[in-house]
mmCIF file of C-alpha atoms in Angstrom:
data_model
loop_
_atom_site.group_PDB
_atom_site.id
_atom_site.type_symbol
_atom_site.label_atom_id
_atom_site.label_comp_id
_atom_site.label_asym_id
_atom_site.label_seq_id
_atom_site.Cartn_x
_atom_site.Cartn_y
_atom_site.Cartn_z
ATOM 1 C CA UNK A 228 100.959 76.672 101.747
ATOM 2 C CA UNK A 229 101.377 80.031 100.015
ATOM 3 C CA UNK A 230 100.306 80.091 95.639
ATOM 4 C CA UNK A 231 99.855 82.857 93.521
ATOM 5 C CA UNK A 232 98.302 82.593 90.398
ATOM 6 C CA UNK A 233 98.104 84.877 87.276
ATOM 7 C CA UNK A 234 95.973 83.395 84.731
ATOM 8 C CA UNK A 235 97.016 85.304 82.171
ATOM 9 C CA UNK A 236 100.810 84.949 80.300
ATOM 10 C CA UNK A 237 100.024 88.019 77.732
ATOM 11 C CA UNK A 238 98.089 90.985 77.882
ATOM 12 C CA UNK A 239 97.910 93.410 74.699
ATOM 13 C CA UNK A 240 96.473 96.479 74.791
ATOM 14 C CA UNK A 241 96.618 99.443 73.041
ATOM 15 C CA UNK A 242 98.179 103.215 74.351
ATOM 16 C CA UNK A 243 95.425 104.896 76.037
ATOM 17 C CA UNK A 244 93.231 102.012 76.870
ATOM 18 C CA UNK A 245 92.600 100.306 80.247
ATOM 19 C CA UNK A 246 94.647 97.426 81.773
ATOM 20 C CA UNK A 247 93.661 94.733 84.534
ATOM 21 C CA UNK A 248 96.588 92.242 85.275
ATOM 22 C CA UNK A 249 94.596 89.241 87.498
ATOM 23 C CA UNK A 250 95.988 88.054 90.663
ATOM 24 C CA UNK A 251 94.787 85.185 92.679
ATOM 25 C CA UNK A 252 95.887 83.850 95.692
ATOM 26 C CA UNK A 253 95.906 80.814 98.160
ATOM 27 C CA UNK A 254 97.238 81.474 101.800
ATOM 28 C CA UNK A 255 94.439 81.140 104.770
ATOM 29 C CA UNK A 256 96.076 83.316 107.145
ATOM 30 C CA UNK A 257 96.687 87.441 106.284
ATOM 31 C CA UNK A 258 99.122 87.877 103.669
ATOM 32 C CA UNK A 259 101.117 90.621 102.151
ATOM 33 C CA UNK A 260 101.037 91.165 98.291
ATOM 34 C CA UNK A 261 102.858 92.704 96.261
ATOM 35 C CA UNK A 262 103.546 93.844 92.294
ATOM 36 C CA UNK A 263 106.826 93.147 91.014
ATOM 37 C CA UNK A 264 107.993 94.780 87.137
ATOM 38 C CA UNK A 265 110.560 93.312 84.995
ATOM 39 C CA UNK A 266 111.425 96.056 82.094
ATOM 40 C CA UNK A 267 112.987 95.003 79.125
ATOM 41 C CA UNK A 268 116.844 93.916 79.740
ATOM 42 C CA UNK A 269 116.303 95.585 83.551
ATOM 43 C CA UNK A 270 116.772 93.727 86.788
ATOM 44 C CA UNK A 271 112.735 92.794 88.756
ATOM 45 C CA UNK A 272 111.745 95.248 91.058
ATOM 46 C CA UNK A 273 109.353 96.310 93.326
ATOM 47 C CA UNK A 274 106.138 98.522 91.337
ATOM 48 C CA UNK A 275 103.927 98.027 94.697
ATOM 49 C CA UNK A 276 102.203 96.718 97.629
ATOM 50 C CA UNK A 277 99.295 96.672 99.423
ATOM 51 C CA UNK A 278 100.127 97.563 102.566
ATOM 52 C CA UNK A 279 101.181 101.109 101.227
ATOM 53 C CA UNK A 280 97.698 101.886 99.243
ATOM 54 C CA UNK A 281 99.783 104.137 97.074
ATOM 55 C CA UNK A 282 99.777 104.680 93.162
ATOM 56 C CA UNK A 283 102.792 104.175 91.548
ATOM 57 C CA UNK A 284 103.538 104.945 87.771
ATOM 58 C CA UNK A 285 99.502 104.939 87.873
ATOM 59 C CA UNK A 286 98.866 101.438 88.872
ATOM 60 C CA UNK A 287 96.853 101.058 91.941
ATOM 61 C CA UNK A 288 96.043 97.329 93.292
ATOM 62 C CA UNK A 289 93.659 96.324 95.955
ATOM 63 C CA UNK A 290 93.691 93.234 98.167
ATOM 64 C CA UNK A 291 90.264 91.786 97.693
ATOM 65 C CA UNK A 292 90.399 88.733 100.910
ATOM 66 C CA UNK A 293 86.898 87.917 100.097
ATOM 67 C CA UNK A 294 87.501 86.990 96.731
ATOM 68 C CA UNK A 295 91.978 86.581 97.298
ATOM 69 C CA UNK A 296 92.790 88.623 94.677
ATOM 70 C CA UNK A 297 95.055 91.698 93.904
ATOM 71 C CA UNK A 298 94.482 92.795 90.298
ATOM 72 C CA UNK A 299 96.778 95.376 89.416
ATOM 73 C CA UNK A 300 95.016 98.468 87.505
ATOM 74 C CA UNK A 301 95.899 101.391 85.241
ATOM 75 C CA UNK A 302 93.001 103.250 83.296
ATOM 76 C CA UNK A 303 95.446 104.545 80.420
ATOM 77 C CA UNK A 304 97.905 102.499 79.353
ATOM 78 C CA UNK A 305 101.472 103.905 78.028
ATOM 79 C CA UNK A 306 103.674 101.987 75.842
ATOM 80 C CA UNK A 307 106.766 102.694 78.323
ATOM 81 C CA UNK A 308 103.959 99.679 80.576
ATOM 82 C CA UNK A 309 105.605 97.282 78.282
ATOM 83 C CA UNK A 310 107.379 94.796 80.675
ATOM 84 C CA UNK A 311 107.024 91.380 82.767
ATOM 85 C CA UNK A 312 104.306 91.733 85.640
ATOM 86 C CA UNK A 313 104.854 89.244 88.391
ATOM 87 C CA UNK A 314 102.729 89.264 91.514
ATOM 88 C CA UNK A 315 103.667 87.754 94.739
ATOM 89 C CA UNK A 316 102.767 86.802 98.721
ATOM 90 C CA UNK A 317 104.344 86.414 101.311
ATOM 91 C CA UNK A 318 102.318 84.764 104.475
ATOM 92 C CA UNK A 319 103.425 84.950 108.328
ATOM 93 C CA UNK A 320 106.327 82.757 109.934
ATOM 94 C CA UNK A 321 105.513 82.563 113.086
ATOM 95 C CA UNK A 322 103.914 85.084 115.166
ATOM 96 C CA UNK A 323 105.161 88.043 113.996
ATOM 97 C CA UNK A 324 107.900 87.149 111.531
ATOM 98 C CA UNK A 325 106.965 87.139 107.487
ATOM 99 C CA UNK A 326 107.940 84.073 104.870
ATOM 100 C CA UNK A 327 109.849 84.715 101.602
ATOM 101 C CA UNK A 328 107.602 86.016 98.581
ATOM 102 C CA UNK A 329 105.976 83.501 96.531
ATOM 103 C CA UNK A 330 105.567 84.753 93.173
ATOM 104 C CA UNK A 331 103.133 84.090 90.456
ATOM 105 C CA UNK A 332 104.271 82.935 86.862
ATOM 106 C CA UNK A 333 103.888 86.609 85.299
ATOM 107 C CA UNK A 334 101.910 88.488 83.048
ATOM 108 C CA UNK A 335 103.640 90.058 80.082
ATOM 109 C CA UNK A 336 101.752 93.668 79.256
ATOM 110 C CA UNK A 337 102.413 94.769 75.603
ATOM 111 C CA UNK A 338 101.039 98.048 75.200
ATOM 112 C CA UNK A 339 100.764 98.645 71.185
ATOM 113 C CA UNK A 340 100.630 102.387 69.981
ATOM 114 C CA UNK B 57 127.087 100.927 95.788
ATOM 115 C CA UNK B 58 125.882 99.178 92.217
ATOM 116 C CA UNK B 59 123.040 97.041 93.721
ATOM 117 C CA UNK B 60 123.188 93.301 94.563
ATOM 118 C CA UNK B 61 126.021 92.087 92.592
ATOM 119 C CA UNK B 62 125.812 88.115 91.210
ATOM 120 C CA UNK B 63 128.372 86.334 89.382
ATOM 121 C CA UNK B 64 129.558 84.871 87.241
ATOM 122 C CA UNK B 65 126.730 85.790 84.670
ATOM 123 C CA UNK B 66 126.918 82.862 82.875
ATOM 124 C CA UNK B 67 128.116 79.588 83.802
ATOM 125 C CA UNK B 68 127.636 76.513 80.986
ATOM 126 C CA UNK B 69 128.650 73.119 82.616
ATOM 127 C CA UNK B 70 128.461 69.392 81.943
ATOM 128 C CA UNK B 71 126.427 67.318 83.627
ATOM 129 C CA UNK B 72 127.767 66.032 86.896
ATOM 130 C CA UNK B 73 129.977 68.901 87.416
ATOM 131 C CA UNK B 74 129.826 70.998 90.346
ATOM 132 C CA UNK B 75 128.834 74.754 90.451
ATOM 133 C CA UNK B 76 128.973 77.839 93.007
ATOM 134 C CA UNK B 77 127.496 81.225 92.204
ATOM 135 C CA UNK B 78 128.343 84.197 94.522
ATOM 136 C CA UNK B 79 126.068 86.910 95.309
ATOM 137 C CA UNK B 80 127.175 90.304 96.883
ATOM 138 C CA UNK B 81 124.363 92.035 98.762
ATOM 139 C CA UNK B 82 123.677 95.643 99.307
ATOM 140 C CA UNK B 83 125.730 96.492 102.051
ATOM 141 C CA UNK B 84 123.605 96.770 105.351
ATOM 142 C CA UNK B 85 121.393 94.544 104.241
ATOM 143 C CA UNK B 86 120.643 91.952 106.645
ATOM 144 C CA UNK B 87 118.500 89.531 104.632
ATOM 145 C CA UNK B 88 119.658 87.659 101.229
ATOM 146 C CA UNK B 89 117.749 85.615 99.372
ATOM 147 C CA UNK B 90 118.363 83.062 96.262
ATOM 148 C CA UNK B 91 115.638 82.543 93.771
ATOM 149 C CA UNK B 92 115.484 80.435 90.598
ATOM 150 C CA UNK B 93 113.379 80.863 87.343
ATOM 151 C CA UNK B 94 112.885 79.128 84.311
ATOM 152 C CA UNK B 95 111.584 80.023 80.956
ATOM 153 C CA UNK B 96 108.011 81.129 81.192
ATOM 154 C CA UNK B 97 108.012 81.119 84.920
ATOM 155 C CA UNK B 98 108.297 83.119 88.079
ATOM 156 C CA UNK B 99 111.284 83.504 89.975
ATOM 157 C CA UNK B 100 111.054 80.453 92.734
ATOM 158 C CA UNK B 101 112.092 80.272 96.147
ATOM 159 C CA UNK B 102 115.155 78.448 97.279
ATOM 160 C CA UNK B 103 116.091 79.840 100.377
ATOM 161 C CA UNK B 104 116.790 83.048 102.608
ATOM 162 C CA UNK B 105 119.524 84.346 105.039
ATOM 163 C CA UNK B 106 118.648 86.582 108.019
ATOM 164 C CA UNK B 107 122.526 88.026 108.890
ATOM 165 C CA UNK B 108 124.106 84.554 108.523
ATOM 166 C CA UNK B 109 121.813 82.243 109.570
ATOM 167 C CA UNK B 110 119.831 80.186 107.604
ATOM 168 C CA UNK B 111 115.918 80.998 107.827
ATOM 169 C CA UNK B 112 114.236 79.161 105.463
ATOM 170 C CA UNK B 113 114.779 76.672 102.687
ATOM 171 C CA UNK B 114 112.359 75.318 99.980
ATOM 172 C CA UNK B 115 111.548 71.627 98.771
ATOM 173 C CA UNK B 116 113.275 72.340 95.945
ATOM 174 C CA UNK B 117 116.540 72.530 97.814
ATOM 175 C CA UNK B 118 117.414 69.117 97.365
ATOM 176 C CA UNK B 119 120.929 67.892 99.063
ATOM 177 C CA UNK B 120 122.854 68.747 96.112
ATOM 178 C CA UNK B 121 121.897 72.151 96.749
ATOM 179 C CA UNK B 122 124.240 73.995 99.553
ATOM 180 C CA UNK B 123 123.920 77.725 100.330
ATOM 181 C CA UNK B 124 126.120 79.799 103.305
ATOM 182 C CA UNK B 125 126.248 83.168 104.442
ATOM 183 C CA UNK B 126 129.739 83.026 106.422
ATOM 184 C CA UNK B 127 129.849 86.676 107.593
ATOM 185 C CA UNK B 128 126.400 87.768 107.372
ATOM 186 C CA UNK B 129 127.773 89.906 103.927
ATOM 187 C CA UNK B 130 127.969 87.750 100.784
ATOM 188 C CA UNK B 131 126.626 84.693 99.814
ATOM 189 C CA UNK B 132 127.606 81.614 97.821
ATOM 190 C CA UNK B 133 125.270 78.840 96.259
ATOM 191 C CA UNK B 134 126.644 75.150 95.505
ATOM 192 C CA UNK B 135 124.921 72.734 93.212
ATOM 193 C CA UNK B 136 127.113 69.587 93.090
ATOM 194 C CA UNK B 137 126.120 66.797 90.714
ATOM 195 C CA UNK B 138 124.890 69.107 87.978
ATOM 196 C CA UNK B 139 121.599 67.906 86.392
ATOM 197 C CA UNK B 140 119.556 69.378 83.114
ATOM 198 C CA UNK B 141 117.247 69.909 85.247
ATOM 199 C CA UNK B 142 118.978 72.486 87.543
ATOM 200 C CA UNK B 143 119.342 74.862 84.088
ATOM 201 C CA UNK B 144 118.069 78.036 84.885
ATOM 202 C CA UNK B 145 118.380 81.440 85.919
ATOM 203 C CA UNK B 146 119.912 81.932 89.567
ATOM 204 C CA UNK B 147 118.421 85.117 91.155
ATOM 205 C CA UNK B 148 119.836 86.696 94.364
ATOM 206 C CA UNK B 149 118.073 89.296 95.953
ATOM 207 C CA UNK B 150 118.707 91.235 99.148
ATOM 208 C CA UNK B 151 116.301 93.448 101.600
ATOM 209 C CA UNK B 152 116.789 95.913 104.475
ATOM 210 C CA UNK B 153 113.817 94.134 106.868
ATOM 211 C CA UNK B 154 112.722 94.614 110.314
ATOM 212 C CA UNK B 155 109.932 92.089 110.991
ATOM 213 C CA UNK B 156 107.584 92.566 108.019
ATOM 214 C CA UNK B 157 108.724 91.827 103.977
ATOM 215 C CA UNK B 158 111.155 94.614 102.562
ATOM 216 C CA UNK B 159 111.703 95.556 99.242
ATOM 217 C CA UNK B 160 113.702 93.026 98.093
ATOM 218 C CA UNK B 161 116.373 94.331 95.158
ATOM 219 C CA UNK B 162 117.380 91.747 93.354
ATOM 220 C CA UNK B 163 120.508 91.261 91.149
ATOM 221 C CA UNK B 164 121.090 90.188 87.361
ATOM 222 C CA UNK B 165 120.618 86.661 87.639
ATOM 223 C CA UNK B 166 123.798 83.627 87.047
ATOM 224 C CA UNK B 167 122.180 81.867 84.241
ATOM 225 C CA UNK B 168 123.334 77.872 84.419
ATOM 226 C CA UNK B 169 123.213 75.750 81.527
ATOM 227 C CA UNK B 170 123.949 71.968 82.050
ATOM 228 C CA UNK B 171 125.038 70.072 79.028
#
């Protein structure tokens, strides 16, 4: 089985300050994680994942399989951060194939000015 | 092309009744998937196309849940028997994927509220 798990429902930070959004997850074999962003009245969508090591919009994440987790990280926090944060796995089907993401229950970032 | 197109938006029902949301894909797209979330959780995992076949389905797919793909292109999802319990939001989403997970892009959601 495949779970996700974001311990955290809000996160409020002010503009210019740090942010960690946690990211645990279950899955024994080698998964693939991702971040998924929900703006306000927008449609979810991908931010990143780890298989691309990139930095997008300032938010890196690293997949941490000794301790399964893939906290997602920006060291300045804007206000336009404000949004839904939902991360997700998706685990192998198969040899080579890969399951449909499982998603955590989400983190909502409110970044105060 | 507007993205993955779901309708209808909104769809309130009395219990027992039966319901069908559509979901247009991007075009080319040879995966679809349908999600559903409820308040203060993430979207969960019904089940996902790959062309027009079937690939995987959830638990929570119970037999009043039906979904096809008839052409590979669009999709439709059938709840008969409406129960409270199936209100929620009803997310499609679609990827371009060969072998590994795509970017899925997902549509605006048919929200379904059962009286």
């Amino acid at each position: 089985a495949q779970r996700v798990t974001q311990p955290e429902k809000l996160l409020s930070v002010f503009k210019g300050a740090p942010v960690e959004l946690k990211c645990n997850y279950s899955y024994s074999g080698s998964p693939e994680l991702f971040w998924y962003v929900q703006y306000s009245r927008q449609r979810l969508q991908l931010l990143l994942r780890h298989i691309s090591r990139e930095s997008i919009k300032g938010f890196t994440a690293d997949l941490n399989k000794g301790e399964t987790s893939f906290h997602l990280k920006k060291p300045f926090a804007q206000e336009e951060d404000s949004a839904m944060y939902y991360c997700a796995l998706s685990g192998l089907y198969g040899d080579t194939g890969r399951r449909a993401l499982t998603f955590g229950s989400g983190t909502r970032l409110q970044v105060q000015p | 092309d507007t993205g993955v197109s779901q309708n209808p938006r909104h769809k309130i029902t009395k219990r027992g009744q039966n319901v069908t949301f559509r979901c247009d894909p991007i075009s080319e797209h040879n995966r679809l998937y349908w999600y559903r979330q409820t308040l203060g959780q993430g979207p969960e995992f019904l089940t996902y196309f790959q062309n027009e076949a079937q690939l995987e389905k959830s638990r929570l797919l119970s037999d009043r849940f039906s979904a096809e793909r008839p052409k590979g292109s669009f999709s439709t999802l059938e709840i008969q028997r409406t129960e409270q319990g199936d209100s929620a939001m009803y997310l499609c989403a679609s990827s371009l994927t060969r072998g590994g997970t795509g970017e899925l892009f997902f549509g605006e959601g048919s929200r379904l509220t059962v009286l």
